[in-house]
Amino acid sequence: MAFEIISISSSLTQKQAVAEIEKCNEYTINYGLTLTHLDAVELVETRDLALKGTGRIEFGGGVIEKIIKEFCISPYISKHNYAETLHELTEIFYFYKNETLDLMSDDDLIKFMKDSFDGLCQGSLELLAGRELFNMARNLRYGYAPDYLDDMSDDEGDEDGEY
Amino acid sequence: MANIEKRRIINRNNLSGQDYFTSILQEAYACGLFSNSDVESIQLQCIKFLASKCEKYNCGESSSIRVEIAESIMRSNLYTIGLYLKSLPDADVAAAVLKKAKIPELYQKGRELINEKLDTAKKTYKKVLENKLITLHYSYNTTLDDSGIGTFLKLYDPDYQSHESPAVIDYQLCNPVIDLAGVEYIEKYLENLFFENEFCRFFSADDIHYLLCGYNEEYQELLINIFEQVFTAALGCCFANRSVVKLDISKEEIEHLYNEFSKDDHHLLALKIQKGTGQMLEELNVTSDLFRGYVEKSLPKITSNILQAVKTNTLDKTFLVPINPDLKPKIRFISGAKMDDKDYRKIIDEMLICRYSSDKLVLINDKIKSFGDLEDILFDAELSEEEINSVFDILGDMEFAALIKRHSYISDIQAVDLSEAEQTFRRYLKNYIDHLEVDRQEKIFEIVNQLIDD
């Protein structure tokens, strides 16, 4: 009789999310990008795993659709890496939703991801997740603007010898 | 015929006051009032409603939410709906309404009830502040001020956390509020506290203070209920044929009461207590039925305390003899004027270059004339435990009492704010005192209790 929010809601939203993703093909076909039904199902599964891993819950679809519509125009995405990139972007999105303490809206986070991916990261998902989003999330947590730049990141990098 | 109670399907004893919604759903299902599909439909509606509430919570900016926040919002929704269901005539009616009505409608009705209850709580809080007791009791004061119930009224979030009580409410009531949460809890708590205050206001603040000092002179820090002590003491006065309002009963009278009570069996004694309570309320001229109702509700606890005290021959711990701490003999300790800083520095420099402990001791004996300087030397001269013990050997009981008063030993956790030197000194002092003869220790601690520092 207990209200298991996660199990009830995920079964409710799964079909709806797959349908929404498939519907995006009508838009992305203009850029030569499409997803099969299996791709869409797998993408929703990735979303569910990402939500579970980050301790989050989503009632409607929507986010993957927004990611698809934002990223399909990226010069770094082609039909060869389209589905794979979407999987990674979905995971990164939910991870940084938590890391930014929900201080950033879905739209702003996706926009930031897209600008960084096409700009400084030049299509590298490692740089996007490991540097740009990391710095942005830290800035937000410390009360700075998302794109705030200071010497701290350089210092940290030098100490760790990472950059 | 009017007393015949309607037969109900749902047993109200199985329902939870805190989780009314869930418990009614479970009971209705167990009694066969709800089928599987009814329960599923309600669950589905709740999830859909949760989705809309989460969207509002996120201001439409985020489609996902942390699970713990969603769960908390869900609990809040169920609490609010439960509040409305609780307001219906009985659980059977509530189950029927739950089956037919839509969840958002039930929520809206519950939400209106929360507003009403919050208004009532605010009014009662105002009344409680008006009849607040003048007391040094710490948890009573903090619970009633801005950091306690005041915080609740400021921070209570009826939309997303209606089931929570965002305040520290430490003061224990004689009739504790159990099985309630959120605004219902605070409403009942304030109502009970109001009655307790009303009762205590028949007595002067000083008399209550003396009575509680009779319980323990450090009562300010204890988590005791003032009403319970006052009520019991007033009852004792009533039995001893003393004026109830003075709360003054002697040790001899308590002994006499014990001799009288120990002859009675439990049933007879309980009846006596009930009768005595009636007399006491008459003497205090209590007419309000609500007020009488609260006092009567407290009676089982008071009766059980008295019965237990008679059984264990500890009636003097239940009926308290008031103590006026101001009448106890006091010793004023004056530490004397400190020496000039230049001279003091000179002595310290001299002591630091002394090779032998005996030389340091001679310097202290010859040059230190005031207690304040001695205290400073013990900290500044970097003395070892052995050297400090040698200094202790030449001190009298009064000096020890003054040192204990100022540097009493406290546990490591409590001592985190103290300097390392201070902590070490307190440890040395405790070790030294612990090794003294018991008689001398008692004498020193007696002086400590009487000492007023200047």
PDB file of N, CA and C in Angstrom, chain A residues 31-101:
ATOM      1  N   TYR A  31      18.520  17.639 -40.402  1.00  0.00           N
ATOM      2  CA  TYR A  31      19.972  17.691 -40.202  1.00  0.00           C
ATOM      3  C   TYR A  31      20.611  16.318 -40.458  1.00  0.00           C
ATOM      4  N   GLY A  32      19.838  15.436 -41.007  1.00  0.00           N
ATOM      5  CA  GLY A  32      20.345  14.101 -41.351  1.00  0.00           C
ATOM      6  C   GLY A  32      20.494  13.196 -40.143  1.00  0.00           C
ATOM      7  N   LEU A  33      19.764  13.485 -39.070  1.00  0.00           N
ATOM      8  CA  LEU A  33      19.898  12.685 -37.840  1.00  0.00           C
ATOM      9  C   LEU A  33      18.557  12.056 -37.494  1.00  0.00           C
ATOM     10  N   THR A  34      18.569  10.742 -37.256  1.00  0.00           N
ATOM     11  CA  THR A  34      17.335  10.067 -36.807  1.00  0.00           C
ATOM     12  C   THR A  34      17.682   8.991 -35.791  1.00  0.00           C
ATOM     13  N   LEU A  35      16.681   8.651 -34.983  1.00  0.00           N
ATOM     14  CA  LEU A  35      16.858   7.586 -33.992  1.00  0.00           C
ATOM     15  C   LEU A  35      15.837   6.496 -34.284  1.00  0.00           C
ATOM     16  N   THR A  36      16.261   5.243 -34.145  1.00  0.00           N
ATOM     17  CA  THR A  36      15.306   4.142 -34.344  1.00  0.00           C
ATOM     18  C   THR A  36      14.492   3.992 -33.060  1.00  0.00           C
ATOM     19  N   HIS A  37      13.464   3.131 -33.110  1.00  0.00           N
ATOM     20  CA  HIS A  37      12.656   2.882 -31.906  1.00  0.00           C
ATOM     21  C   HIS A  37      13.529   2.309 -30.793  1.00  0.00           C
ATOM     22  N   LEU A  38      14.436   1.390 -31.185  1.00  0.00           N
ATOM     23  CA  LEU A  38      15.330   0.777 -30.193  1.00  0.00           C
ATOM     24  C   LEU A  38      16.238   1.833 -29.553  1.00  0.00           C
ATOM     25  N   ASP A  39      16.752   2.765 -30.414  1.00  0.00           N
ATOM     26  CA  ASP A  39      17.594   3.864 -29.874  1.00  0.00           C
ATOM     27  C   ASP A  39      16.824   4.655 -28.825  1.00  0.00           C
ATOM     28  N   ALA A  40      15.556   4.942 -29.161  1.00  0.00           N
ATOM     29  CA  ALA A  40      14.736   5.754 -28.258  1.00  0.00           C
ATOM     30  C   ALA A  40      14.516   5.025 -26.937  1.00  0.00           C
ATOM     31  N   VAL A  41      14.225   3.718 -27.024  1.00  0.00           N
ATOM     32  CA  VAL A  41      14.005   2.923 -25.802  1.00  0.00           C
ATOM     33  C   VAL A  41      15.284   2.926 -24.956  1.00  0.00           C
ATOM     34  N   GLU A  42      16.434   2.717 -25.633  1.00  0.00           N
ATOM     35  CA  GLU A  42      17.712   2.691 -24.900  1.00  0.00           C
ATOM     36  C   GLU A  42      18.023   4.038 -24.252  1.00  0.00           C
ATOM     37  N   LEU A  43      17.666   5.095 -24.958  1.00  0.00           N
ATOM     38  CA  LEU A  43      17.911   6.447 -24.430  1.00  0.00           C
ATOM     39  C   LEU A  43      17.073   6.690 -23.164  1.00  0.00           C
ATOM     40  N   VAL A  44      15.839   6.203 -23.203  1.00  0.00           N
ATOM     41  CA  VAL A  44      14.979   6.343 -22.013  1.00  0.00           C
ATOM     42  C   VAL A  44      15.536   5.495 -20.870  1.00  0.00           C
ATOM     43  N   GLU A  45      16.061   4.325 -21.220  1.00  0.00           N
ATOM     44  CA  GLU A  45      16.675   3.479 -20.172  1.00  0.00           C
ATOM     45  C   GLU A  45      17.881   4.193 -19.553  1.00  0.00           C
ATOM     46  N   THR A  46      18.680   4.823 -20.427  1.00  0.00           N
ATOM     47  CA  THR A  46      19.842   5.581 -19.917  1.00  0.00           C
ATOM     48  C   THR A  46      19.371   6.696 -18.991  1.00  0.00           C
ATOM     49  N   ARG A  47      18.285   7.353 -19.413  1.00  0.00           N
ATOM     50  CA  ARG A  47      17.743   8.432 -18.574  1.00  0.00           C
ATOM     51  C   ARG A  47      17.319   7.891 -17.212  1.00  0.00           C
ATOM     52  N   ASP A  48      16.620   6.740 -17.238  1.00  0.00           N
ATOM     53  CA  ASP A  48      16.156   6.153 -15.975  1.00  0.00           C
ATOM     54  C   ASP A  48      17.325   5.789 -15.066  1.00  0.00           C
ATOM     55  N   LEU A  49      18.374   5.214 -15.686  1.00  0.00           N
ATOM     56  CA  LEU A  49      19.556   4.847 -14.894  1.00  0.00           C
ATOM     57  C   LEU A  49      20.232   6.092 -14.321  1.00  0.00           C
ATOM     58  N   ALA A  50      20.313   7.131 -15.173  1.00  0.00           N
ATOM     59  CA  ALA A  50      20.942   8.380 -14.723  1.00  0.00           C
ATOM     60  C   ALA A  50      20.145   9.002 -13.576  1.00  0.00           C
ATOM     61  N   LEU A  51      18.831   8.957 -13.697  1.00  0.00           N
ATOM     62  CA  LEU A  51      17.976   9.508 -12.639  1.00  0.00           C
ATOM     63  C   LEU A  51      18.184   8.727 -11.343  1.00  0.00           C
ATOM     64  N   LYS A  52      18.222   7.398 -11.484  1.00  0.00           N
ATOM     65  CA  LYS A  52      18.399   6.550 -10.312  1.00  0.00           C
ATOM     66  C   LYS A  52      19.766   6.809  -9.671  1.00  0.00           C
ATOM     67  N   GLY A  53      20.769   6.902 -10.540  1.00  0.00           N
ATOM     68  CA  GLY A  53      22.132   7.118 -10.048  1.00  0.00           C
ATOM     69  C   GLY A  53      22.310   8.451  -9.358  1.00  0.00           C
ATOM     70  N   THR A  54      21.556   9.443  -9.790  1.00  0.00           N
ATOM     71  CA  THR A  54      21.699  10.780  -9.199  1.00  0.00           C
ATOM     72  C   THR A  54      20.639  11.051  -8.130  1.00  0.00           C
ATOM     73  N   GLY A  55      19.808  10.047  -7.858  1.00  0.00           N
ATOM     74  CA  GLY A  55      18.777  10.219  -6.813  1.00  0.00           C
ATOM     75  C   GLY A  55      17.737  11.236  -7.205  1.00  0.00           C
ATOM     76  N   ARG A  56      17.341  11.213  -8.473  1.00  0.00           N
ATOM     77  CA  ARG A  56      16.341  12.174  -8.939  1.00  0.00           C
ATOM     78  C   ARG A  56      15.137  11.438  -9.520  1.00  0.00           C
ATOM     79  N   ILE A  57      14.085  12.180  -9.751  1.00  0.00           N
ATOM     80  CA  ILE A  57      12.867  11.600 -10.313  1.00  0.00           C
ATOM     81  C   ILE A  57      12.295  12.599 -11.318  1.00  0.00           C
ATOM     82  N   GLU A  58      11.733  12.056 -12.409  1.00  0.00           N
ATOM     83  CA  GLU A  58      11.179  12.944 -13.441  1.00  0.00           C
ATOM     84  C   GLU A  58       9.776  12.453 -13.772  1.00  0.00           C
ATOM     85  N   PHE A  59       8.831  13.346 -13.795  1.00  0.00           N
ATOM     86  CA  PHE A  59       7.453  12.914 -14.016  1.00  0.00           C
ATOM     87  C   PHE A  59       7.056  12.931 -15.493  1.00  0.00           C
ATOM     88  N   GLY A  60       7.520  13.876 -16.234  1.00  0.00           N
ATOM     89  CA  GLY A  60       7.204  13.899 -17.666  1.00  0.00           C
ATOM     90  C   GLY A  60       8.474  13.619 -18.434  1.00  0.00           C
ATOM     91  N   GLY A  61       8.405  13.567 -19.748  1.00  0.00           N
ATOM     92  CA  GLY A  61       9.634  13.436 -20.537  1.00  0.00           C
ATOM     93  C   GLY A  61      10.220  14.835 -20.638  1.00  0.00           C
ATOM     94  N   GLY A  62      10.600  15.195 -21.844  1.00  0.00           N
ATOM     95  CA  GLY A  62      10.930  16.609 -22.020  1.00  0.00           C
ATOM     96  C   GLY A  62      12.395  16.921 -22.115  1.00  0.00           C
ATOM     97  N   VAL A  63      13.204  16.409 -21.167  1.00  0.00           N
ATOM     98  CA  VAL A  63      14.612  16.817 -21.149  1.00  0.00           C
ATOM     99  C   VAL A  63      15.358  16.263 -22.356  1.00  0.00           C
ATOM    100  N   ILE A  64      15.159  14.974 -22.656  1.00  0.00           N
ATOM    101  CA  ILE A  64      15.884  14.377 -23.798  1.00  0.00           C
ATOM    102  C   ILE A  64      15.467  15.103 -25.084  1.00  0.00           C
ATOM    103  N   GLU A  65      14.201  15.404 -25.171  1.00  0.00           N
ATOM    104  CA  GLU A  65      13.691  16.133 -26.340  1.00  0.00           C
ATOM    105  C   GLU A  65      14.410  17.483 -26.493  1.00  0.00           C
ATOM    106  N   LYS A  66      14.556  18.157 -25.350  1.00  0.00           N
ATOM    107  CA  LYS A  66      15.246  19.463 -25.383  1.00  0.00           C
ATOM    108  C   LYS A  66      16.709  19.298 -25.775  1.00  0.00           C
ATOM    109  N   ILE A  67      17.353  18.245 -25.231  1.00  0.00           N
ATOM    110  CA  ILE A  67      18.773  17.999 -25.566  1.00  0.00           C
ATOM    111  C   ILE A  67      18.899  17.727 -27.064  1.00  0.00           C
ATOM    112  N   ILE A  68      17.990  16.902 -27.588  1.00  0.00           N
ATOM    113  CA  ILE A  68      18.045  16.550 -29.016  1.00  0.00           C
ATOM    114  C   ILE A  68      17.903  17.816 -29.871  1.00  0.00           C
ATOM    115  N   LYS A  69      16.893  18.625 -29.555  1.00  0.00           N
ATOM    116  CA  LYS A  69      16.631  19.810 -30.379  1.00  0.00           C
ATOM    117  C   LYS A  69      17.750  20.841 -30.296  1.00  0.00           C
ATOM    118  N   GLU A  70      18.422  20.897 -29.157  1.00  0.00           N
ATOM    119  CA  GLU A  70      19.507  21.867 -28.981  1.00  0.00           C
ATOM    120  C   GLU A  70      20.787  21.383 -29.685  1.00  0.00           C
ATOM    121  N   PHE A  71      21.067  20.071 -29.543  1.00  0.00           N
ATOM    122  CA  PHE A  71      22.352  19.557 -30.015  1.00  0.00           C
ATOM    123  C   PHE A  71      22.342  19.086 -31.466  1.00  0.00           C
ATOM    124  N   CYS A  72      21.154  18.909 -32.070  1.00  0.00           N
ATOM    125  CA  CYS A  72      21.146  18.345 -33.420  1.00  0.00           C
ATOM    126  C   CYS A  72      21.792  19.294 -34.447  1.00  0.00           C
ATOM    127  N   ILE A  73      21.868  20.566 -34.060  1.00  0.00           N
ATOM    128  CA  ILE A  73      22.485  21.527 -35.002  1.00  0.00           C
ATOM    129  C   ILE A  73      23.991  21.672 -34.765  1.00  0.00           C
ATOM    130  N   SER A  74      24.526  20.913 -33.796  1.00  0.00           N
ATOM    131  CA  SER A  74      25.954  21.040 -33.487  1.00  0.00           C
ATOM    132  C   SER A  74      26.796  20.502 -34.650  1.00  0.00           C
ATOM    133  N   PRO A  75      27.861  21.230 -34.988  1.00  0.00           N
ATOM    134  CA  PRO A  75      28.716  20.732 -36.080  1.00  0.00           C
ATOM    135  C   PRO A  75      29.509  19.492 -35.672  1.00  0.00           C
ATOM    136  N   TYR A  76      29.546  19.197 -34.394  1.00  0.00           N
ATOM    137  CA  TYR A  76      30.329  18.052 -33.918  1.00  0.00           C
ATOM    138  C   TYR A  76      29.494  16.772 -33.805  1.00  0.00           C
ATOM    139  N   ILE A  77      28.222  16.836 -34.224  1.00  0.00           N
ATOM    140  CA  ILE A  77      27.383  15.636 -34.147  1.00  0.00           C
ATOM    141  C   ILE A  77      26.976  15.215 -35.556  1.00  0.00           C
ATOM    142  N   SER A  78      27.206  13.939 -35.816  1.00  0.00           N
ATOM    143  CA  SER A  78      26.802  13.385 -37.106  1.00  0.00           C
ATOM    144  C   SER A  78      26.004  12.113 -36.863  1.00  0.00           C
ATOM    145  N   LYS A  79      25.522  11.520 -37.923  1.00  0.00           N
ATOM    146  CA  LYS A  79      24.731  10.300 -37.732  1.00  0.00           C
ATOM    147  C   LYS A  79      25.561   9.157 -37.127  1.00  0.00           C
ATOM    148  N   HIS A  80      26.926   9.277 -37.230  1.00  0.00           N
ATOM    149  CA  HIS A  80      27.789   8.221 -36.694  1.00  0.00           C
ATOM    150  C   HIS A  80      27.885   8.256 -35.170  1.00  0.00           C
ATOM    151  N   ASN A  81      27.821   9.442 -34.591  1.00  0.00           N
ATOM    152  CA  ASN A  81      27.973   9.511 -33.119  1.00  0.00           C
ATOM    153  C   ASN A  81      26.727  10.080 -32.443  1.00  0.00           C
ATOM    154  N   TYR A  82      25.637  10.226 -33.201  1.00  0.00           N
ATOM    155  CA  TYR A  82      24.429  10.895 -32.682  1.00  0.00           C
ATOM    156  C   TYR A  82      23.872  10.203 -31.425  1.00  0.00           C
ATOM    157  N   ALA A  83      23.495   8.921 -31.553  1.00  0.00           N
ATOM    158  CA  ALA A  83      22.864   8.205 -30.423  1.00  0.00           C
ATOM    159  C   ALA A  83      23.807   8.123 -29.229  1.00  0.00           C
ATOM    160  N   GLU A  84      25.071   7.774 -29.527  1.00  0.00           N
ATOM    161  CA  GLU A  84      26.065   7.618 -28.452  1.00  0.00           C
ATOM    162  C   GLU A  84      26.238   8.931 -27.666  1.00  0.00           C
ATOM    163  N   THR A  85      26.335  10.050 -28.423  1.00  0.00           N
ATOM    164  CA  THR A  85      26.507  11.361 -27.774  1.00  0.00           C
ATOM    165  C   THR A  85      25.296  11.705 -26.918  1.00  0.00           C
ATOM    166  N   LEU A  86      24.105  11.386 -27.439  1.00  0.00           N
ATOM    167  CA  LEU A  86      22.899  11.688 -26.664  1.00  0.00           C
ATOM    168  C   LEU A  86      22.890  10.934 -25.331  1.00  0.00           C
ATOM    169  N   HIS A  87      23.351   9.674 -25.356  1.00  0.00           N
ATOM    170  CA  HIS A  87      23.426   8.901 -24.112  1.00  0.00           C
ATOM    171  C   HIS A  87      24.315   9.624 -23.101  1.00  0.00           C
ATOM    172  N   GLU A  88      25.484  10.034 -23.574  1.00  0.00           N
ATOM    173  CA  GLU A  88      26.439  10.687 -22.666  1.00  0.00           C
ATOM    174  C   GLU A  88      25.917  12.025 -22.188  1.00  0.00           C
ATOM    175  N   LEU A  89      25.312  12.786 -23.117  1.00  0.00           N
ATOM    176  CA  LEU A  89      24.788  14.108 -22.731  1.00  0.00           C
ATOM    177  C   LEU A  89      23.682  13.973 -21.680  1.00  0.00           C
ATOM    178  N   THR A  90      22.874  12.930 -21.821  1.00  0.00           N
ATOM    179  CA  THR A  90      21.794  12.705 -20.848  1.00  0.00           C
ATOM    180  C   THR A  90      22.376  12.431 -19.467  1.00  0.00           C
ATOM    181  N   GLU A  91      23.387  11.572 -19.424  1.00  0.00           N
ATOM    182  CA  GLU A  91      24.021  11.260 -18.128  1.00  0.00           C
ATOM    183  C   GLU A  91      24.648  12.511 -17.520  1.00  0.00           C
ATOM    184  N   ILE A  92      25.371  13.246 -18.376  1.00  0.00           N
ATOM    185  CA  ILE A  92      26.051  14.462 -17.897  1.00  0.00           C
ATOM    186  C   ILE A  92      25.025  15.464 -17.369  1.00  0.00           C
ATOM    187  N   PHE A  93      23.927  15.590 -18.093  1.00  0.00           N
ATOM    188  CA  PHE A  93      22.896  16.565 -17.715  1.00  0.00           C
ATOM    189  C   PHE A  93      22.400  16.316 -16.283  1.00  0.00           C
ATOM    190  N   TYR A  94      22.005  15.060 -16.001  1.00  0.00           N
ATOM    191  CA  TYR A  94      21.438  14.784 -14.675  1.00  0.00           C
ATOM    192  C   TYR A  94      22.502  14.878 -13.582  1.00  0.00           C
ATOM    193  N   PHE A  95      23.731  14.489 -13.930  1.00  0.00           N
ATOM    194  CA  PHE A  95      24.806  14.590 -12.941  1.00  0.00           C
ATOM    195  C   PHE A  95      24.988  16.057 -12.525  1.00  0.00           C
ATOM    196  N   TYR A  96      25.034  16.942 -13.527  1.00  0.00           N
ATOM    197  CA  TYR A  96      25.270  18.359 -13.206  1.00  0.00           C
ATOM    198  C   TYR A  96      24.021  19.081 -12.695  1.00  0.00           C
ATOM    199  N   LYS A  97      22.849  18.484 -12.843  1.00  0.00           N
ATOM    200  CA  LYS A  97      21.646  19.029 -12.221  1.00  0.00           C
ATOM    201  C   LYS A  97      21.836  18.991 -10.708  1.00  0.00           C
ATOM    202  N   ASN A  98      22.405  17.873 -10.265  1.00  0.00           N
ATOM    203  CA  ASN A  98      22.673  17.736  -8.825  1.00  0.00           C
ATOM    204  C   ASN A  98      23.840  18.612  -8.395  1.00  0.00           C
ATOM    205  N   GLU A  99      24.914  18.579  -9.205  1.00  0.00           N
ATOM    206  CA  GLU A  99      26.123  19.318  -8.835  1.00  0.00           C
ATOM    207  C   GLU A  99      25.874  20.829  -8.760  1.00  0.00           C
ATOM    208  N   THR A 100      24.907  21.301  -9.540  1.00  0.00           N
ATOM    209  CA  THR A 100      24.604  22.740  -9.501  1.00  0.00           C
ATOM    210  C   THR A 100      23.531  23.042  -8.454  1.00  0.00           C
ATOM    211  N   LEU A 101      23.199  22.034  -7.645  1.00  0.00           N
ATOM    212  CA  LEU A 101      22.217  22.182  -6.564  1.00  0.00           C
ATOM    213  C   LEU A 101      20.882  22.712  -7.077  1.00  0.00           C
TER     214      LEU A 101
END
